[in-house]
Amino acid sequence: MNKSVNSTQLKKIIREIGVKVTRQRLIILENILTGDEHVTAQAVYESIRHIAPDIGFATVYRFLRTLCDHKVLTEVRMRGLPARYEWAQKKHHDHLSCVRCKCIYEFENEQIEALQIEIAKKFGFKLTEHILELYGVCSKCQIEQNIPKEVSTPLQTSHVAQL
Amino acid sequence: MNKSVNSTQLKKIIREIGVKVTRQRLIILENILTGDEHVTAQAVYESIRHIAPDIGFATVYRFLRTLCDHKVLTEVRMRGLPARYEWAQKKHHDHLSCVRCKCIYEFENEQIEALQIEIAKKFGFKLTEHILELYGVCSKCQIEQNIPKEVSTPLQTSHVAQL
DNA sequence: ATCAAAAGTGAAAGTCATTATCATTTGCAA
DNA sequence: TTGCAAATGATAATGACTTTCACTTTTGAT
Ligand SMILES: [Mn+2]
Ligand SMILES: [Mn+2]
Ligand SMILES: [Zn+2]
Ligand SMILES: [Zn+2]
């Protein structure tokens, strides 16, 4: 949540993807590295406003996209909601989300991964990617059936569970 | 692909979901029942134009949505592409799609289904839904590495494979 | 068959997330 | 320092829906 990063590291990341180092990119990247997980472009844009109100959201979108193209970030799109981004260095995992409070949990399941590969093989596919999303009602929401009606804050994540 | 349906059957379906029977609904529903699988609202709209050019696409969207709400159809959303619809009476299955020619195959895997339930249970979730999509290059596209550059026709489906 | 209330319709406008345009500014290799 | 490709940001455009609303149509009750 608040890892510290120095601008040298940030510059290194930006240079390695072969684009110019700009003030806005440093700010955006730092925000992503030190901020919440599973953030939306809008959230990054807003979170940056107080320090750099001049950065347009087109720039945020563009750079997030660039970071995805270069596998620095991964785009997570759940249910037609706005795209969320996460650090791509994390180990592969899938997501489980509450349809009510929108919280997100991460999980990893080797058996499922293996079965997917098997299925693709049976169809003669060269598998490149997959999406596995589970939706349901989280344990909290099963009890407090009304209090936190809506969550406007960015989705929080627990650590990845090994199953 | 061209099962025959009489309007009595169509009317029955519409009445059972508790809405009025209209000419446009009969036409839309018949088109879905007798036409391709995994169609988009736009495709239905266009496919209907020559027989009933007066039906607006708002009506198509609205009715498809209604049919989904009443579990007559299932919405299939792949990769943020426009929603596709399929007859809900089909047994549950997931999709495997070629990133190049966009063909869709259906599969079903009980083991994966079971594992998903297990995962949800571990998190204390009441599972309501899941999305599992595999993406890759189909066997044809692995060979003919260029001929059918783009497929504009609606996605075709093979029959569901049991794995 | 008649009729009014309720439901449905279509054209058009509105949303919302994202992408494109383009005039201006900036990074940086030479 | 400079030239110029790359980047930026304001704004318009896009695409897939969704909503609005004035005008039908359906349907249950007479
Ligand atoms: Mn994640
Ligand atoms: Mn299907
Ligand atoms: Zn919840
Ligand atoms: Zn293919």
mmCIF file of C-alpha atoms (C1' of nucleotides) and ligand atoms in Angstrom:
data_model
loop_
_atom_site.group_PDB
_atom_site.id
_atom_site.type_symbol
_atom_site.label_atom_id
_atom_site.label_comp_id
_atom_site.label_asym_id
_atom_site.label_seq_id
_atom_site.Cartn_x
_atom_site.Cartn_y
_atom_site.Cartn_z
ATOM 1 C CA MET A 1 0.000 0.000 0.000
ATOM 2 C CA ASN A 2 2.789 2.491 0.657
ATOM 3 C CA LYS A 3 5.954 0.960 -0.620
ATOM 4 C CA SER A 4 8.485 3.674 -1.220
ATOM 5 C CA VAL A 5 9.923 4.127 -4.666
ATOM 6 C CA ASN A 6 12.526 6.583 -5.799
ATOM 7 C CA SER A 7 12.295 8.336 -9.105
ATOM 8 C CA THR A 8 15.332 6.456 -10.391
ATOM 9 C CA GLN A 9 13.391 3.214 -10.248
ATOM 10 C CA LEU A 10 10.420 4.845 -11.878
ATOM 11 C CA LYS A 11 12.545 6.253 -14.681
ATOM 12 C CA LYS A 12 14.095 2.870 -15.239
ATOM 13 C CA ILE A 13 10.685 1.271 -15.734
ATOM 14 C CA ILE A 14 9.589 3.973 -18.140
ATOM 15 C CA ARG A 15 12.803 3.898 -20.156
ATOM 16 C CA GLU A 16 12.692 0.138 -20.412
ATOM 17 C CA ILE A 17 9.422 0.238 -22.235
ATOM 18 C CA GLY A 18 10.997 2.630 -24.705
ATOM 19 C CA VAL A 19 9.060 5.834 -24.116
ATOM 20 C CA LYS A 20 10.072 9.255 -22.929
ATOM 21 C CA VAL A 21 10.289 10.054 -19.276
ATOM 22 C CA THR A 22 7.841 12.809 -18.445
ATOM 23 C CA ARG A 23 6.685 14.423 -15.248
ATOM 24 C CA GLN A 24 3.165 13.081 -15.748
ATOM 25 C CA ARG A 25 4.352 9.538 -16.319
ATOM 26 C CA LEU A 26 6.473 9.627 -13.191
ATOM 27 C CA ILE A 27 3.537 10.830 -11.150
ATOM 28 C CA ILE A 28 1.122 8.305 -12.617
ATOM 29 C CA LEU A 29 3.504 5.407 -12.210
ATOM 30 C CA GLU A 30 4.403 6.331 -8.656
ATOM 31 C CA ASN A 31 0.759 6.543 -7.774
ATOM 32 C CA ILE A 32 0.117 3.083 -9.121
ATOM 33 C CA LEU A 33 3.129 1.585 -7.406
ATOM 34 C CA THR A 34 2.394 3.060 -4.021
ATOM 35 C CA GLY A 35 -1.393 3.207 -4.086
ATOM 36 C CA ASP A 36 -4.264 0.774 -3.886
ATOM 37 C CA GLU A 37 -4.602 -2.301 -5.997
ATOM 38 C CA HIS A 38 -7.216 -2.800 -8.674
ATOM 39 C CA VAL A 39 -7.548 0.895 -9.357
ATOM 40 C CA THR A 40 -9.495 2.380 -12.219
ATOM 41 C CA ALA A 41 -8.075 5.028 -14.529
ATOM 42 C CA GLN A 42 -10.540 7.447 -13.030
ATOM 43 C CA ALA A 43 -9.297 6.642 -9.539
ATOM 44 C CA VAL A 44 -5.695 7.259 -10.562
ATOM 45 C CA TYR A 45 -6.701 10.500 -12.233
ATOM 46 C CA GLU A 46 -8.471 11.716 -9.124
ATOM 47 C CA SER A 47 -5.831 10.508 -6.736
ATOM 48 C CA ILE A 48 -3.300 12.541 -8.680
ATOM 49 C CA ARG A 49 -5.344 15.711 -9.002
ATOM 50 C CA HIS A 50 -4.304 17.311 -5.727
ATOM 51 C CA ILE A 51 -0.609 17.015 -6.522
ATOM 52 C CA ALA A 52 -0.808 17.613 -10.277
ATOM 53 C CA PRO A 53 -4.151 19.048 -11.318
ATOM 54 C CA ASP A 54 -2.854 19.764 -14.773
ATOM 55 C CA ILE A 55 -2.577 16.136 -15.845
ATOM 56 C CA GLY A 56 -5.431 15.273 -18.185
ATOM 57 C CA PHE A 57 -7.221 11.980 -17.924
ATOM 58 C CA ALA A 58 -6.453 11.229 -21.549
ATOM 59 C CA THR A 59 -2.842 11.068 -20.440
ATOM 60 C CA VAL A 60 -3.700 8.738 -17.595
ATOM 61 C CA TYR A 61 -5.656 6.427 -19.855
ATOM 62 C CA ARG A 62 -2.970 6.491 -22.501
ATOM 63 C CA PHE A 63 -0.176 5.677 -20.124
ATOM 64 C CA LEU A 64 -2.081 2.923 -18.363
ATOM 65 C CA ARG A 65 -2.729 1.406 -21.749
ATOM 66 C CA THR A 66 0.951 1.703 -22.631
ATOM 67 C CA LEU A 67 1.914 0.043 -19.375
ATOM 68 C CA CYS A 68 -0.462 -2.801 -20.171
ATOM 69 C CA ASP A 69 0.913 -3.152 -23.680
ATOM 70 C CA HIS A 70 4.344 -3.578 -22.179
ATOM 71 C CA LYS A 71 3.200 -5.998 -19.504
ATOM 72 C CA VAL A 72 4.018 -3.672 -16.655
ATOM 73 C CA LEU A 73 0.370 -3.655 -15.705
ATOM 74 C CA THR A 74 -2.464 -6.079 -16.250
ATOM 75 C CA GLU A 75 -5.950 -4.948 -17.082
ATOM 76 C CA VAL A 76 -8.705 -6.546 -15.049
ATOM 77 C CA ARG A 77 -12.198 -6.100 -16.473
ATOM 78 C CA MET A 78 -14.971 -7.464 -14.376
ATOM 79 C CA ARG A 79 -18.583 -7.458 -15.548
ATOM 80 C CA GLY A 80 -18.393 -4.583 -17.964
ATOM 81 C CA LEU A 81 -17.255 -2.311 -15.156
ATOM 82 C CA PRO A 82 -14.496 0.188 -15.879
ATOM 83 C CA ALA A 83 -11.122 -1.471 -16.319
ATOM 84 C CA ARG A 84 -8.942 -1.885 -13.268
ATOM 85 C CA TYR A 85 -5.189 -2.213 -13.261
ATOM 86 C CA GLU A 86 -2.766 -4.216 -11.257
ATOM 87 C CA TRP A 87 0.970 -4.666 -11.128
ATOM 88 C CA ALA A 88 1.825 -7.374 -13.634
ATOM 89 C CA GLN A 89 4.734 -8.820 -11.695
ATOM 90 C CA LYS A 90 2.329 -10.494 -9.350
ATOM 91 C CA LYS A 91 1.926 -14.181 -9.801
ATOM 92 C CA HIS A 92 -0.971 -15.153 -12.019
ATOM 93 C CA HIS A 93 -4.262 -15.245 -10.225
ATOM 94 C CA ASP A 94 -7.966 -14.932 -10.854
ATOM 95 C CA HIS A 95 -10.624 -12.931 -9.084
ATOM 96 C CA LEU A 96 -13.638 -13.469 -6.900
ATOM 97 C CA SER A 97 -15.883 -10.467 -6.438
ATOM 98 C CA CYS A 98 -18.919 -9.588 -4.368
ATOM 99 C CA VAL A 99 -21.827 -8.468 -6.496
ATOM 100 C CA ARG A 100 -23.076 -6.333 -3.641
ATOM 101 C CA CYS A 101 -20.121 -4.482 -2.082
ATOM 102 C CA LYS A 102 -17.813 -5.056 -5.039
ATOM 103 C CA CYS A 103 -14.916 -6.227 -2.908
ATOM 104 C CA ILE A 104 -12.350 -8.304 -4.761
ATOM 105 C CA TYR A 105 -10.431 -11.331 -3.590
ATOM 106 C CA GLU A 106 -7.645 -13.019 -5.467
ATOM 107 C CA PHE A 107 -7.079 -16.715 -5.744
ATOM 108 C CA GLU A 108 -4.954 -19.127 -7.616
ATOM 109 C CA ASN A 109 -5.766 -22.692 -8.456
ATOM 110 C CA GLU A 110 -3.280 -24.868 -10.240
ATOM 111 C CA GLN A 111 -5.791 -27.603 -10.911
ATOM 112 C CA ILE A 112 -8.053 -25.261 -12.824
ATOM 113 C CA GLU A 113 -5.112 -23.856 -14.739
ATOM 114 C CA ALA A 114 -4.081 -27.351 -15.737
ATOM 115 C CA LEU A 115 -7.598 -28.292 -16.780
ATOM 116 C CA GLN A 116 -7.815 -25.224 -18.970
ATOM 117 C CA ILE A 117 -4.690 -26.210 -20.817
ATOM 118 C CA GLU A 118 -6.086 -29.672 -21.283
ATOM 119 C CA ILE A 119 -9.314 -28.342 -22.724
ATOM 120 C CA ALA A 120 -7.498 -26.080 -25.145
ATOM 121 C CA LYS A 121 -5.387 -29.009 -26.240
ATOM 122 C CA LYS A 122 -8.466 -31.100 -26.927
ATOM 123 C CA PHE A 123 -9.703 -28.408 -29.289
ATOM 124 C CA GLY A 124 -6.325 -27.987 -30.939
ATOM 125 C CA PHE A 125 -6.051 -24.444 -29.637
ATOM 126 C CA LYS A 126 -2.841 -22.679 -28.814
ATOM 127 C CA LEU A 127 -3.970 -21.080 -25.571
ATOM 128 C CA THR A 128 -2.914 -17.472 -25.117
ATOM 129 C CA GLU A 129 -5.042 -16.184 -22.314
ATOM 130 C CA HIS A 130 -7.965 -16.926 -20.085
ATOM 131 C CA ILE A 131 -10.455 -15.172 -17.885
ATOM 132 C CA LEU A 132 -11.894 -16.747 -14.786
ATOM 133 C CA GLU A 133 -14.117 -14.642 -12.608
ATOM 134 C CA LEU A 134 -16.303 -15.791 -9.765
ATOM 135 C CA TYR A 135 -19.202 -13.639 -8.593
ATOM 136 C CA GLY A 136 -21.216 -14.005 -5.469
ATOM 137 C CA VAL A 137 -22.136 -12.484 -2.150
ATOM 138 C CA CYS A 138 -19.276 -12.119 0.304
ATOM 139 C CA SER A 139 -19.603 -13.305 3.885
ATOM 140 C CA LYS A 140 -20.042 -9.778 5.232
ATOM 141 C CA CYS A 141 -22.794 -8.967 2.803
ATOM 142 C CA GLN A 142 -24.598 -12.181 3.635
ATOM 143 C CA ILE A 143 -25.031 -10.853 7.171
ATOM 144 C CA GLU A 144 -25.288 -7.065 7.032
ATOM 145 C CA GLN A 145 -27.960 -7.292 4.423
ATOM 146 C CA ASN A 146 -28.291 -3.563 4.076
ATOM 147 C CA ILE A 147 -25.814 -1.302 5.861
ATOM 148 C CA PRO A 148 -23.044 -0.685 3.319
ATOM 149 C CA LYS A 149 -25.439 -0.239 0.417
ATOM 150 C CA GLU A 150 -22.828 1.041 -1.920
ATOM 151 C CA VAL A 151 -19.071 1.200 -1.894
ATOM 152 C CA SER A 152 -17.625 4.158 -3.701
ATOM 153 C CA THR A 153 -14.057 3.616 -2.554
ATOM 154 C CA PRO A 154 -11.774 1.582 -4.785
ATOM 155 C CA LEU A 155 -11.998 -2.146 -4.439
ATOM 156 C CA GLN A 156 -9.772 -3.549 -1.766
ATOM 157 C CA THR A 157 -7.936 -6.791 -2.091
ATOM 158 C CA SER A 158 -6.851 -9.377 0.341
ATOM 159 C CA HIS A 159 -3.644 -11.206 -0.395
ATOM 160 C CA VAL A 160 -3.668 -13.980 -2.934
ATOM 161 C CA ALA A 161 -4.945 -17.212 -1.536
ATOM 162 C CA GLN A 162 -3.350 -20.481 -2.527
ATOM 163 C CA LEU A 163 -5.924 -23.169 -2.987
ATOM 164 C CA MET B 1 -29.895 -23.309 -37.329
ATOM 165 C CA ASN B 2 -33.359 -23.600 -38.884
ATOM 166 C CA LYS B 3 -35.561 -25.329 -36.416
ATOM 167 C CA SER B 4 -39.153 -24.492 -37.193
ATOM 168 C CA VAL B 5 -41.291 -22.797 -34.586
ATOM 169 C CA ASN B 6 -44.926 -21.860 -34.794
ATOM 170 C CA SER B 7 -46.258 -18.648 -33.411
ATOM 171 C CA THR B 8 -48.196 -20.505 -30.746
ATOM 172 C CA GLN B 9 -44.945 -21.643 -29.178
ATOM 173 C CA LEU B 10 -43.521 -18.186 -29.446
ATOM 174 C CA LYS B 11 -46.566 -16.642 -27.821
ATOM 175 C CA LYS B 12 -46.387 -19.154 -25.027
ATOM 176 C CA ILE B 13 -42.821 -18.186 -24.246
ATOM 177 C CA ILE B 14 -43.648 -14.501 -24.246
ATOM 178 C CA ARG B 15 -46.748 -14.887 -22.120
ATOM 179 C CA GLU B 16 -44.921 -17.029 -19.609
ATOM 180 C CA ILE B 17 -42.530 -14.238 -18.802
ATOM 181 C CA GLY B 18 -45.533 -12.024 -18.123
ATOM 182 C CA VAL B 19 -45.312 -9.455 -20.892
ATOM 183 C CA LYS B 20 -47.577 -8.577 -23.758
ATOM 184 C CA VAL B 21 -47.404 -10.394 -27.053
ATOM 185 C CA THR B 22 -46.498 -7.998 -29.810
ATOM 186 C CA ARG B 23 -45.603 -8.367 -33.457
ATOM 187 C CA GLN B 24 -42.056 -7.147 -32.815
ATOM 188 C CA ARG B 25 -41.500 -9.588 -29.980
ATOM 189 C CA LEU B 26 -42.716 -12.479 -32.077
ATOM 190 C CA ILE B 27 -40.366 -11.536 -34.874
ATOM 191 C CA ILE B 28 -37.392 -11.007 -32.595
ATOM 192 C CA LEU B 29 -37.944 -14.222 -30.690
ATOM 193 C CA GLU B 30 -38.448 -16.256 -33.826
ATOM 194 C CA ASN B 31 -35.263 -14.870 -35.261
ATOM 195 C CA ILE B 32 -33.324 -15.882 -32.187
ATOM 196 C CA LEU B 33 -34.834 -19.346 -32.067
ATOM 197 C CA THR B 34 -34.240 -20.140 -35.705
ATOM 198 C CA GLY B 35 -31.086 -18.136 -36.386
ATOM 199 C CA ASP B 36 -27.422 -18.353 -35.511
ATOM 200 C CA GLU B 37 -26.101 -18.815 -32.044
ATOM 201 C CA HIS B 38 -24.170 -16.198 -30.100
ATOM 202 C CA VAL B 39 -25.781 -13.320 -31.928
ATOM 203 C CA THR B 40 -25.409 -9.688 -30.988
ATOM 204 C CA ALA B 41 -28.372 -7.326 -30.611
ATOM 205 C CA GLN B 42 -27.109 -5.512 -33.676
ATOM 206 C CA ALA B 43 -27.084 -8.761 -35.647
ATOM 207 C CA VAL B 44 -30.652 -9.520 -34.643
ATOM 208 C CA TYR B 45 -31.676 -5.995 -35.544
ATOM 209 C CA GLU B 46 -30.117 -6.260 -38.975
ATOM 210 C CA SER B 47 -31.307 -9.780 -39.624
ATOM 211 C CA ILE B 48 -34.836 -8.585 -38.961
ATOM 212 C CA ARG B 49 -34.695 -5.415 -41.037
ATOM 213 C CA HIS B 50 -35.702 -6.962 -44.357
ATOM 214 C CA ILE B 51 -38.859 -8.465 -42.926
ATOM 215 C CA ALA B 52 -39.728 -5.702 -40.471
ATOM 216 C CA PRO B 53 -37.762 -2.523 -41.145
ATOM 217 C CA ASP B 54 -39.913 -0.606 -38.722
ATOM 218 C CA ILE B 55 -38.629 -2.337 -35.598
ATOM 219 C CA GLY B 56 -36.241 -0.044 -33.763
ATOM 220 C CA PHE B 57 -33.089 -1.336 -32.189
ATOM 221 C CA ALA B 58 -34.147 0.007 -28.806
ATOM 222 C CA THR B 59 -36.928 -2.542 -28.979
ATOM 223 C CA VAL B 60 -34.492 -5.299 -29.859
ATOM 224 C CA TYR B 61 -32.184 -4.382 -26.991
ATOM 225 C CA ARG B 62 -35.056 -4.053 -24.589
ATOM 226 C CA PHE B 63 -36.570 -7.388 -25.426
ATOM 227 C CA LEU B 64 -33.259 -9.235 -25.380
ATOM 228 C CA ARG B 65 -32.671 -7.781 -21.958
ATOM 229 C CA THR B 66 -36.130 -8.879 -20.844
ATOM 230 C CA LEU B 67 -35.506 -12.373 -22.149
ATOM 231 C CA CYS B 68 -32.271 -12.492 -20.165
ATOM 232 C CA ASP B 69 -33.970 -11.226 -17.035
ATOM 233 C CA HIS B 70 -36.384 -14.105 -17.330
ATOM 234 C CA LYS B 71 -33.729 -16.691 -18.077
ATOM 235 C CA VAL B 72 -34.975 -17.382 -21.573
ATOM 236 C CA LEU B 73 -31.660 -16.152 -22.940
ATOM 237 C CA THR B 74 -28.195 -15.938 -21.496
ATOM 238 C CA GLU B 75 -25.917 -13.024 -22.147
ATOM 239 C CA VAL B 76 -22.401 -13.922 -23.186
ATOM 240 C CA ARG B 77 -19.881 -11.099 -22.919
ATOM 241 C CA MET B 78 -16.445 -11.863 -24.203
ATOM 242 C CA ARG B 79 -13.583 -9.437 -23.914
ATOM 243 C CA GLY B 80 -15.670 -6.288 -23.608
ATOM 244 C CA LEU B 81 -17.122 -6.986 -27.040
ATOM 245 C CA PRO B 82 -20.818 -6.365 -27.626
ATOM 246 C CA ALA B 83 -23.001 -8.790 -25.720
ATOM 247 C CA ARG B 84 -24.060 -11.976 -27.457
ATOM 248 C CA TYR B 85 -27.115 -14.008 -26.618
ATOM 249 C CA GLU B 86 -27.819 -17.671 -26.523
ATOM 250 C CA TRP B 87 -30.779 -19.862 -25.728
ATOM 251 C CA ALA B 88 -30.720 -20.430 -21.974
ATOM 252 C CA GLN B 89 -32.177 -23.923 -22.056
ATOM 253 C CA LYS B 90 -28.829 -25.212 -23.199
ATOM 254 C CA LYS B 91 -26.829 -26.933 -20.550
ATOM 255 C CA HIS B 92 -24.323 -24.693 -18.803
ATOM 256 C CA HIS B 93 -21.097 -24.356 -20.657
ATOM 257 C CA ASP B 94 -18.166 -22.023 -21.066
ATOM 258 C CA HIS B 95 -16.479 -20.694 -24.174
ATOM 259 C CA LEU B 96 -13.212 -21.055 -26.003
ATOM 260 C CA SER B 97 -12.618 -18.465 -28.692
ATOM 261 C CA CYS B 98 -10.010 -17.871 -31.377
ATOM 262 C CA VAL B 99 -8.390 -14.465 -31.090
ATOM 263 C CA ARG B 100 -7.800 -14.455 -34.831
ATOM 264 C CA CYS B 101 -10.928 -15.705 -36.619
ATOM 265 C CA LYS B 102 -13.201 -15.210 -33.589
ATOM 266 C CA CYS B 103 -14.784 -18.648 -33.866
ATOM 267 C CA ILE B 104 -16.359 -19.887 -30.641
ATOM 268 C CA TYR B 105 -16.389 -23.380 -29.224
ATOM 269 C CA GLU B 106 -18.346 -24.472 -26.227
ATOM 270 C CA PHE B 107 -17.159 -26.798 -23.534
ATOM 271 C CA GLU B 108 -18.217 -28.055 -20.199
ATOM 272 C CA ASN B 109 -16.015 -29.294 -17.436
ATOM 273 C CA GLU B 110 -17.473 -30.596 -14.233
ATOM 274 C CA GLN B 111 -14.174 -30.651 -12.439
ATOM 275 C CA ILE B 112 -13.650 -26.946 -12.975
ATOM 276 C CA GLU B 113 -17.207 -26.218 -11.924
ATOM 277 C CA ALA B 114 -16.660 -28.177 -8.730
ATOM 278 C CA LEU B 115 -13.379 -26.426 -8.003
ATOM 279 C CA GLN B 116 -15.015 -23.047 -8.408
ATOM 280 C CA ILE B 117 -17.620 -23.909 -5.838
ATOM 281 C CA GLU B 118 -14.904 -25.066 -3.507
ATOM 282 C CA ILE B 119 -12.991 -21.817 -3.905
ATOM 283 C CA ALA B 120 -16.085 -19.739 -3.249
ATOM 284 C CA LYS B 121 -16.760 -21.784 -0.143
ATOM 285 C CA LYS B 122 -13.235 -21.175 1.156
ATOM 286 C CA PHE B 123 -13.877 -17.440 0.936
ATOM 287 C CA GLY B 124 -17.309 -17.715 2.501
ATOM 288 C CA PHE B 125 -18.963 -16.534 -0.702
ATOM 289 C CA LYS B 126 -22.405 -17.512 -1.871
ATOM 290 C CA LEU B 127 -21.536 -18.099 -5.516
ATOM 291 C CA THR B 128 -24.041 -16.693 -7.974
ATOM 292 C CA GLU B 129 -22.246 -16.731 -11.287
ATOM 293 C CA HIS B 130 -18.953 -17.263 -12.973
ATOM 294 C CA ILE B 131 -17.198 -16.438 -16.191
ATOM 295 C CA LEU B 132 -14.634 -18.736 -17.732
ATOM 296 C CA GLU B 133 -13.301 -17.841 -21.128
ATOM 297 C CA LEU B 134 -10.338 -19.352 -22.910
ATOM 298 C CA TYR B 135 -8.641 -17.461 -25.700
ATOM 299 C CA GLY B 136 -6.155 -18.787 -28.177
ATOM 300 C CA VAL B 137 -5.469 -19.589 -31.785
ATOM 301 C CA CYS B 138 -7.659 -22.278 -33.295
ATOM 302 C CA SER B 139 -6.177 -25.154 -35.239
ATOM 303 C CA LYS B 140 -7.199 -23.699 -38.609
ATOM 304 C CA CYS B 141 -5.634 -20.354 -37.863
ATOM 305 C CA GLN B 142 -2.424 -22.027 -36.756
ATOM 306 C CA ILE B 143 -2.031 -23.311 -40.318
ATOM 307 C CA GLU B 144 -3.647 -20.826 -42.699
ATOM 308 C CA GLN B 145 -1.705 -18.038 -41.156
ATOM 309 C CA ASN B 146 -3.262 -15.387 -43.321
ATOM 310 C CA ILE B 147 -6.173 -16.310 -45.597
ATOM 311 C CA PRO B 148 -9.313 -15.585 -43.562
ATOM 312 C CA LYS B 149 -7.980 -12.301 -42.146
ATOM 313 C CA GLU B 150 -11.253 -11.215 -40.668
ATOM 314 C CA VAL B 151 -14.570 -12.821 -40.046
ATOM 315 C CA SER B 152 -17.494 -10.434 -40.178
ATOM 316 C CA THR B 153 -20.190 -13.051 -40.000
ATOM 317 C CA PRO B 154 -21.598 -13.913 -36.588
ATOM 318 C CA LEU B 155 -19.550 -16.281 -34.550
ATOM 319 C CA GLN B 156 -20.260 -19.902 -35.326
ATOM 320 C CA THR B 157 -20.387 -22.577 -32.743
ATOM 321 C CA SER B 158 -19.656 -26.242 -32.764
ATOM 322 C CA HIS B 159 -21.661 -28.430 -30.464
ATOM 323 C CA VAL B 160 -20.817 -28.511 -26.796
ATOM 324 C CA ALA B 161 -17.955 -30.806 -26.008
ATOM 325 C CA GLN B 162 -17.977 -32.858 -22.855
ATOM 326 C CA LEU B 163 -14.566 -32.982 -21.271
ATOM 327 C "C1'" DA C 1 -67.475 -5.719 -29.980
ATOM 328 C "C1'" DT C 2 -66.043 -1.593 -27.126
ATOM 329 C "C1'" DC C 3 -62.964 0.770 -24.349
ATOM 330 C "C1'" DA C 4 -59.702 2.733 -21.235
ATOM 331 C "C1'" DA C 5 -55.656 1.583 -18.535
ATOM 332 C "C1'" DA C 6 -51.382 -0.316 -18.801
ATOM 333 C "C1'" DA C 7 -47.768 -1.789 -21.437
ATOM 334 C "C1'" DG C 8 -45.038 -1.329 -25.542
ATOM 335 C "C1'" DT C 9 -42.818 1.163 -29.299
ATOM 336 C "C1'" DG C 10 -39.411 4.025 -32.072
ATOM 337 C "C1'" DA C 11 -36.824 8.156 -32.759
ATOM 338 C "C1'" DA C 12 -33.860 10.558 -30.654
ATOM 339 C "C1'" DA C 13 -31.211 12.097 -26.872
ATOM 340 C "C1'" DG C 14 -28.421 10.724 -23.019
ATOM 341 C "C1'" DT C 15 -24.657 7.808 -20.507
ATOM 342 C "C1'" DC C 16 -20.394 6.143 -19.693
ATOM 343 C "C1'" DA C 17 -15.958 4.321 -20.563
ATOM 344 C "C1'" DT C 18 -12.680 4.776 -23.679
ATOM 345 C "C1'" DT C 19 -10.225 6.498 -27.894
ATOM 346 C "C1'" DA C 20 -9.046 9.824 -31.460
ATOM 347 C "C1'" DT C 21 -7.815 14.544 -33.013
ATOM 348 C "C1'" DC C 22 -4.920 18.229 -33.112
ATOM 349 C "C1'" DA C 23 -2.663 22.461 -31.768
ATOM 350 C "C1'" DT C 24 0.854 23.203 -28.516
ATOM 351 C "C1'" DT C 25 4.610 21.817 -25.513
ATOM 352 C "C1'" DT C 26 8.464 18.919 -24.075
ATOM 353 C "C1'" DG C 27 12.192 15.338 -23.935
ATOM 354 C "C1'" DC C 28 16.388 14.224 -25.562
ATOM 355 C "C1'" DA C 29 19.828 12.651 -29.197
ATOM 356 C "C1'" DA C 30 23.038 14.815 -31.915
ATOM 357 C "C1'" DT D 1 21.554 24.501 -27.993
ATOM 358 C "C1'" DT D 2 18.540 22.742 -31.285
ATOM 359 C "C1'" DG D 3 15.456 20.135 -34.214
ATOM 360 C "C1'" DC D 4 11.945 17.272 -34.209
ATOM 361 C "C1'" DA D 5 9.575 13.136 -32.901
ATOM 362 C "C1'" DA D 6 7.022 12.115 -29.022
ATOM 363 C "C1'" DA D 7 3.895 13.562 -25.519
ATOM 364 C "C1'" DT D 8 0.223 16.277 -23.674
ATOM 365 C "C1'" DG D 9 -4.470 17.958 -22.676
ATOM 366 C "C1'" DA D 10 -8.744 20.024 -24.101
ATOM 367 C "C1'" DT D 11 -12.230 18.537 -26.566
ATOM 368 C "C1'" DA D 12 -14.725 15.894 -29.861
ATOM 369 C "C1'" DA D 13 -15.806 11.356 -31.304
ATOM 370 C "C1'" DT D 14 -17.010 6.560 -30.656
ATOM 371 C "C1'" DG D 15 -19.623 2.491 -29.502
ATOM 372 C "C1'" DA D 16 -22.662 -0.015 -26.836
ATOM 373 C "C1'" DC D 17 -26.254 0.485 -24.459
ATOM 374 C "C1'" DT D 18 -30.162 2.942 -21.837
ATOM 375 C "C1'" DT D 19 -33.594 6.378 -21.103
ATOM 376 C "C1'" DT D 20 -37.200 9.563 -22.461
ATOM 377 C "C1'" DC D 21 -41.420 10.630 -24.197
ATOM 378 C "C1'" DA D 22 -45.244 11.265 -27.283
ATOM 379 C "C1'" DC D 23 -47.644 8.151 -29.685
ATOM 380 C "C1'" DT D 24 -49.511 3.190 -30.481
ATOM 381 C "C1'" DT D 25 -51.118 -1.390 -29.277
ATOM 382 C "C1'" DT D 26 -52.591 -5.045 -26.342
ATOM 383 C "C1'" DT D 27 -55.664 -6.918 -23.263
ATOM 384 C "C1'" DG D 28 -58.933 -7.587 -19.516
ATOM 385 C "C1'" DA D 29 -63.229 -6.055 -18.336
ATOM 386 C "C1'" DT D 30 -67.635 -4.603 -19.789
HETATM 387 MN MN MN E 1 -5.666 -9.061 -8.849
HETATM 388 MN MN MN E 2 -22.534 -20.744 -25.896
HETATM 389 ZN ZN ZN E 3 -19.835 -7.929 -0.215
HETATM 390 ZN ZN ZN E 4 -9.224 -19.131 -35.702
#
